[in-house]
Coordinates of C-alpha atoms and ligand atoms in Angstrom, one line a residue:
M41 CA -6.8 -3.3 3.2
S42 CA -4.2 -0.1 3.4
V43 CA -4.1 1.9 6.3
T44 CA -5.4 4.9 4.7
E45 CA -8.7 3.3 3.4
N46 CA -11.9 4.0 5.6
K47 CA -10.0 5.9 8.4
K48 CA -9.9 9.6 9.5
P49 CA -6.6 11.0 9.5
L50 CA -4.9 11.1 13.1
L51 CA -3.0 14.0 11.9
Q52 CA -4.1 16.5 9.3
V53 CA -1.5 19.3 8.2
K54 CA -2.7 21.8 5.7
N55 CA -0.8 24.5 4.0
L56 CA 1.8 24.6 6.7
K57 CA 4.6 27.1 6.5
K58 CA 7.4 28.0 8.6
Y59 CA 9.7 30.9 7.9
F60 CA 12.6 32.1 9.7
P61 CA 13.6 35.7 9.6
I62 CA 16.8 36.9 8.3
K63 CA 18.0 39.7 10.5
K64 CA 20.8 42.2 9.8
G65 CA 22.6 45.2 11.3
F66 CA 22.8 46.7 14.6
L67 CA 18.9 47.1 15.0
Q68 CA 18.4 43.6 13.8
R69 CA 16.0 44.5 11.1
T70 CA 14.3 41.5 9.1
I71 CA 15.8 41.5 5.6
G72 CA 14.1 38.5 4.4
H73 CA 13.2 34.9 5.3
V74 CA 14.3 31.4 5.1
K75 CA 11.4 29.4 3.7
A76 CA 12.3 26.2 5.7
V77 CA 8.6 24.7 5.2
D78 CA 6.8 26.5 2.5
N79 CA 3.0 25.3 1.9
I80 CA 3.0 21.8 2.8
S81 CA 0.0 19.5 3.5
L82 CA -0.2 16.0 4.4
D83 CA -2.6 13.4 6.3
V84 CA -1.2 10.5 8.4
Y85 CA -3.3 7.8 9.3
K86 CA -3.7 5.7 12.5
G87 CA -1.4 3.0 12.7
E88 CA 0.7 3.8 9.6
T89 CA 4.3 5.1 9.0
F90 CA 4.7 8.0 6.9
G91 CA 8.3 8.7 5.5
L92 CA 9.5 11.9 5.0
V93 CA 12.4 12.0 2.8
G94 CA 14.8 14.6 1.0
E95 CA 18.4 16.0 0.8
S96 CA 19.5 17.5 4.3
G97 CA 18.3 21.1 4.3
C98 CA 14.9 20.6 2.7
G99 CA 12.9 21.2 5.6
K100 CA 11.9 17.7 6.8
S101 CA 13.2 18.1 10.2
T102 CA 11.5 21.6 10.6
T103 CA 8.3 20.0 9.5
G104 CA 8.4 17.5 12.0
R105 CA 9.4 20.0 14.7
T106 CA 6.6 22.2 13.6
I107 CA 4.0 19.6 13.9
L108 CA 4.9 19.0 17.3
R109 CA 4.7 22.4 18.1
L110 CA 8.6 22.6 19.0
D111 CA 8.7 25.5 16.5
R112 CA 5.7 27.8 16.0
P113 CA 4.1 27.5 12.6
T114 CA 4.3 30.7 10.5
E115 CA 0.9 29.9 8.7
G116 CA -1.5 26.9 8.0
S117 CA -3.0 24.5 10.3
I118 CA -2.4 21.3 12.1
R119 CA -5.2 19.0 13.4
F120 CA -4.4 15.9 15.6
A121 CA -7.0 13.5 16.7
G122 CA -9.7 15.9 15.7
Q123 CA -8.5 18.7 17.6
D124 CA -6.7 22.0 16.0
I125 CA -3.5 22.4 17.9
T126 CA -2.0 25.2 15.4
D127 CA -2.1 27.8 18.3
V128 CA -2.7 25.9 21.3
K129 CA -0.5 27.0 24.3
G130 CA 0.0 26.5 28.0
S131 CA -1.6 23.2 29.7
T132 CA -3.3 22.3 26.5
L133 CA -0.1 22.3 24.9
R134 CA 1.5 20.3 27.5
K135 CA -1.4 17.9 27.4
I136 CA -1.1 17.4 23.6
R137 CA 2.6 16.6 24.2
Q138 CA 1.7 13.2 26.0
D139 CA 0.4 12.0 22.4
L140 CA 3.2 13.5 20.2
Q141 CA 6.7 12.6 20.9
M142 CA 9.9 12.6 19.2
V143 CA 12.9 10.6 18.8
F144 CA 16.1 12.5 17.8
Q145 CA 19.0 11.8 15.5
D146 CA 21.6 12.2 18.2
P147 CA 20.5 10.3 21.4
Y148 CA 23.6 11.6 23.2
A149 CA 22.9 15.3 22.9
S150 CA 19.3 14.6 23.7
L151 CA 19.9 12.8 27.2
N152 CA 21.0 14.8 30.2
P153 CA 24.5 13.2 30.7
K154 CA 24.5 14.0 34.5
M155 CA 21.1 12.0 35.2
M156 CA 21.0 8.3 35.7
V157 CA 18.9 6.4 33.0
G158 CA 16.4 5.6 35.4
N159 CA 15.6 9.3 36.3
I160 CA 15.7 10.2 32.5
L161 CA 12.8 7.9 31.8
A162 CA 10.9 8.6 35.2
E163 CA 11.2 12.5 34.4
P164 CA 8.3 12.5 31.8
I165 CA 6.2 10.3 33.7
L166 CA 6.5 12.2 37.1
N167 CA 5.7 15.4 35.2
F168 CA 2.2 14.0 34.0
N169 CA 1.3 11.6 36.5
K170 CA 0.8 11.7 40.1
L171 CA 2.0 8.2 41.0
P172 CA 3.9 6.3 43.9
K173 CA 7.7 6.3 43.4
E174 CA 7.7 2.5 43.2
K175 CA 5.1 2.2 40.6
I176 CA 7.1 4.9 38.5
K177 CA 10.0 2.5 39.0
A178 CA 8.1 -0.4 38.0
Q179 CA 7.0 1.4 34.7
V180 CA 10.7 2.5 33.9
M181 CA 12.1 -1.1 34.4
D182 CA 9.4 -2.1 32.1
L183 CA 10.2 0.3 29.3
L184 CA 13.9 -0.7 29.7
V185 CA 13.0 -4.4 28.7
K186 CA 10.5 -3.3 25.9
V187 CA 13.4 -1.6 24.3
G188 CA 15.8 -4.4 24.9
L189 CA 17.9 -3.1 27.7
T190 CA 18.3 -4.8 31.0
Y191 CA 17.3 -3.4 34.6
D192 CA 20.7 -2.6 35.4
A193 CA 20.5 0.2 32.8
Y194 CA 18.5 2.2 35.2
Y195 CA 21.3 2.9 37.5
K196 CA 23.7 3.8 34.7
Y197 CA 24.5 7.0 33.1
P198 CA 24.0 7.9 29.1
H199 CA 27.9 7.8 28.6
E200 CA 28.2 4.2 29.5
F201 CA 26.3 3.1 26.6
S202 CA 26.9 2.2 22.9
G203 CA 25.3 4.7 20.4
G204 CA 22.5 1.8 19.6
Q205 CA 21.9 1.4 23.4
R206 CA 21.6 5.3 23.8
Q207 CA 19.2 5.4 21.1
R208 CA 17.2 2.5 22.5
I209 CA 16.7 5.0 25.7
G210 CA 15.9 7.8 23.5
I211 CA 12.9 5.3 22.2
A212 CA 12.2 4.3 25.8
R213 CA 11.8 8.0 26.8
A214 CA 9.5 8.9 23.9
L215 CA 7.4 5.8 24.8
A216 CA 7.2 6.6 28.4
L217 CA 3.9 8.5 28.2
K218 CA 2.4 6.2 25.9
P219 CA 2.1 8.6 22.9
K220 CA -0.2 8.1 19.8
L221 CA 2.1 9.6 17.1
I222 CA 5.9 9.5 17.2
I223 CA 8.0 11.6 14.9
A224 CA 11.3 9.8 14.6
D225 CA 14.0 12.3 13.0
E226 CA 16.9 10.5 11.4
P227 CA 16.7 8.1 14.3
V228 CA 19.4 5.6 12.7
S229 CA 21.5 8.0 10.6
A230 CA 24.2 8.3 13.5
L231 CA 24.7 4.7 14.1
D232 CA 26.8 2.1 12.7
V233 CA 25.3 0.1 9.9
S234 CA 25.2 -3.0 11.8
V235 CA 23.3 -1.7 14.3
Q236 CA 20.7 0.3 12.3
S237 CA 18.5 -2.7 11.3
Q238 CA 18.4 -3.7 14.9
V239 CA 16.9 -0.3 15.9
L240 CA 14.7 -0.3 12.9
N241 CA 13.4 -3.8 13.7
L242 CA 12.6 -2.6 17.3
L243 CA 10.5 0.5 16.1
K244 CA 8.5 -1.9 14.0
R245 CA 8.0 -4.2 16.9
L246 CA 7.0 -1.5 19.3
Q247 CA 4.8 0.0 16.7
E248 CA 2.5 -3.2 16.7
E249 CA 2.5 -3.4 20.5
F250 CA 1.6 0.0 21.5
K251 CA -0.5 0.6 18.1
L252 CA 1.8 3.7 17.4
T253 CA 1.7 6.1 14.4
F254 CA 5.0 7.2 13.0
I255 CA 6.3 10.2 10.7
F256 CA 9.5 8.7 9.8
I257 CA 12.2 11.4 8.8
A258 CA 15.4 10.1 7.0
H259 CA 17.5 11.4 4.0
D260 CA 18.2 8.0 3.0
L261 CA 15.5 6.5 0.7
S262 CA 16.5 2.8 1.6
V263 CA 16.2 3.3 5.3
V264 CA 12.7 4.8 4.7
K265 CA 11.5 1.9 2.1
H266 CA 12.2 -0.5 5.1
M267 CA 9.9 1.3 7.4
S268 CA 7.2 3.2 5.7
D269 CA 3.6 2.5 4.2
R270 CA 3.6 6.2 2.5
I271 CA 6.4 8.3 1.6
G272 CA 6.2 12.0 1.2
V273 CA 9.3 13.7 -1.2
M274 CA 10.3 16.9 0.0
Y275 CA 12.5 19.5 -1.8
L276 CA 13.3 22.9 -0.9
G277 CA 10.6 23.2 1.8
Q278 CA 7.7 21.8 -0.4
M279 CA 6.3 18.2 -0.7
I280 CA 6.7 17.2 -4.4
E281 CA 5.6 13.6 -4.4
V282 CA 3.5 11.5 -2.1
A283 CA 2.8 7.7 -2.9
Q284 CA 2.6 4.4 -1.4
G285 CA 6.1 2.9 -0.6
E286 CA 5.9 0.2 -3.2
S287 CA 4.7 2.5 -5.9
L288 CA 7.1 5.2 -5.5
Y289 CA 10.0 2.6 -5.6
R290 CA 8.5 1.0 -8.7
E291 CA 7.6 4.1 -10.8
P292 CA 8.7 7.4 -9.2
L293 CA 7.3 10.4 -11.1
H294 CA 9.1 13.4 -10.1
P295 CA 12.5 14.0 -11.8
Y296 CA 13.9 14.6 -8.4
T297 CA 12.5 11.3 -6.9
Q298 CA 14.0 9.3 -9.8
A299 CA 17.3 10.9 -9.3
L300 CA 17.1 10.1 -5.5
L301 CA 16.3 6.4 -6.4
S302 CA 18.8 6.0 -8.9
A303 CA 21.5 6.5 -6.4
I304 CA 20.6 3.7 -4.2
P305 CA 23.0 1.0 -4.8
I306 CA 21.3 -2.1 -6.1
P307 CA 23.5 -5.5 -5.5
D308 CA 21.9 -7.3 -8.5
P309 CA 23.5 -5.6 -11.8
R310 CA 20.7 -6.8 -13.9
S311 CA 18.1 -4.5 -11.9
R312 CA 20.4 -1.6 -12.0
K313 CA 19.4 1.5 -13.7
E314 CA 21.5 4.3 -14.9
R315 CA 22.4 6.9 -12.2
I316 CA 20.8 10.2 -12.7
V317 CA 23.4 12.9 -11.6
L318 CA 22.0 16.4 -10.7
K319 CA 23.8 19.4 -11.8
G320 CA 24.3 22.1 -9.1
D321 CA 23.5 22.3 -5.5
V322 CA 20.1 22.9 -3.6
P323 CA 19.2 26.6 -4.0
N324 CA 19.4 28.8 -1.0
P325 CA 15.7 28.5 0.7
A326 CA 16.1 32.3 1.7
N327 CA 16.2 33.0 -2.4
P328 CA 14.1 30.0 -4.0
P329 CA 13.9 30.1 -7.9
T330 CA 10.8 31.1 -9.4
G331 CA 8.1 28.6 -10.6
C332 CA 9.2 25.0 -10.0
S333 CA 11.8 25.2 -7.3
F334 CA 13.7 22.2 -9.0
H335 CA 13.8 23.8 -12.6
P336 CA 17.5 24.9 -12.1
R337 CA 18.6 21.3 -11.9
C338 CA 15.7 19.4 -13.4
P339 CA 16.8 17.5 -16.6
H340 CA 13.4 17.8 -18.5
V341 CA 12.8 21.5 -17.7
M342 CA 10.4 23.4 -19.9
P343 CA 9.5 26.9 -20.5
E344 CA 6.6 26.9 -18.2
C345 CA 8.5 25.4 -15.4
R346 CA 10.5 28.7 -14.9
E347 CA 7.3 30.9 -14.5
K348 CA 4.6 28.5 -12.7
R349 CA 4.8 26.6 -9.4
P350 CA 3.4 23.0 -9.9
V351 CA 0.8 22.0 -7.2
L352 CA 0.8 18.6 -5.9
K353 CA -2.0 16.7 -7.3
E354 CA -3.3 12.8 -7.7
V355 CA -2.3 11.6 -11.2
R356 CA -2.5 8.0 -10.3
P357 CA -4.6 6.1 -7.6
K358 CA -2.9 7.6 -4.3
H359 CA -0.1 8.8 -6.2
Q360 CA 0.7 12.7 -6.1
V361 CA 3.2 14.5 -7.8
A362 CA 3.9 18.2 -8.3
C363 CA 5.1 18.5 -11.8
F364 CA 4.1 19.7 -15.0
L365 CA 5.0 16.6 -16.8
H366 CA 2.3 14.8 -15.2
G367 CA -0.6 17.1 -16.1
Ligands
LIG181 FE1 11.2 19.4 -13.9 FE2 9.2 21.5 -14.9 FE3 8.5 19.0 -13.6 FE4 9.6 20.8 -12.4 S1 7.7 21.0 -13.0 S2 10.3 18.7 -12.0 S3 11.3 21.6 -13.8 S4 9.5 19.1 -15.6

């Protein structure tokens, strides 16, 4: 049975928008908006990994940050564990942050270089729990072992570790408050290829052990495939296709997803398909094209694509796409 069957979503995002104002002049007047996230809806179920993919600048990281309420939504709603968290503030938001954590792309930038790793990991626990020092230290030691580090890491500083080890520390910090949902934003893209699979396997193991739900953000479709139950493809701030991983890779429906998948190197020459090379660059999100935002680059563009925006709809069981080629 798939993770989505007979379950209520742990996270429900509806019509989420995040626009950043463009300011100009001495008076800093708003002259437009960058539509980083433009009307996205998605459900994430307990225990699943939802992969979010797209080229850099497509809005996937802003989607993650807005769900975590690190950025304020411009419009739309976010429900987490049955609670509307769209506008929560102060102590309620603080409490929710225990359950919603993030693993960042660059672990070094997100770890305070002047703090001992033991203190970095103890900090979130101290902020939320009144526990004796020895108990917190024991919890931190336990976390270090869980992410594959040794006890002596407690007394070291971030610069004393390799990139892969630092990402393990970042993961331990995200786990410190026993969250329900972790948003991992490109967690392996800054790492050597040889280390990437170790960190991905660690995340999978921890997911089982801690019953975690993941949103896994990446630009690399082969990394997302390894991790995800379902995958959402984003283009220019919009969700253009959502499907179960295996269905998306077997039969991508959106021309953009087809192009992304055709760029993944396949070792077996008999299984290789012709690479689809897209013309032009991703348009400016401050001035997106009319109609389907992919139309200036689409090899199948039709007159209606320039005028109307296709909506995401289910065209096969559990497979949604936003494209006029499909109904
Ligand atoms: Fe291409 Fe039209 Fe489909 Fe957009 S709606 S992806 S332009 S065929």
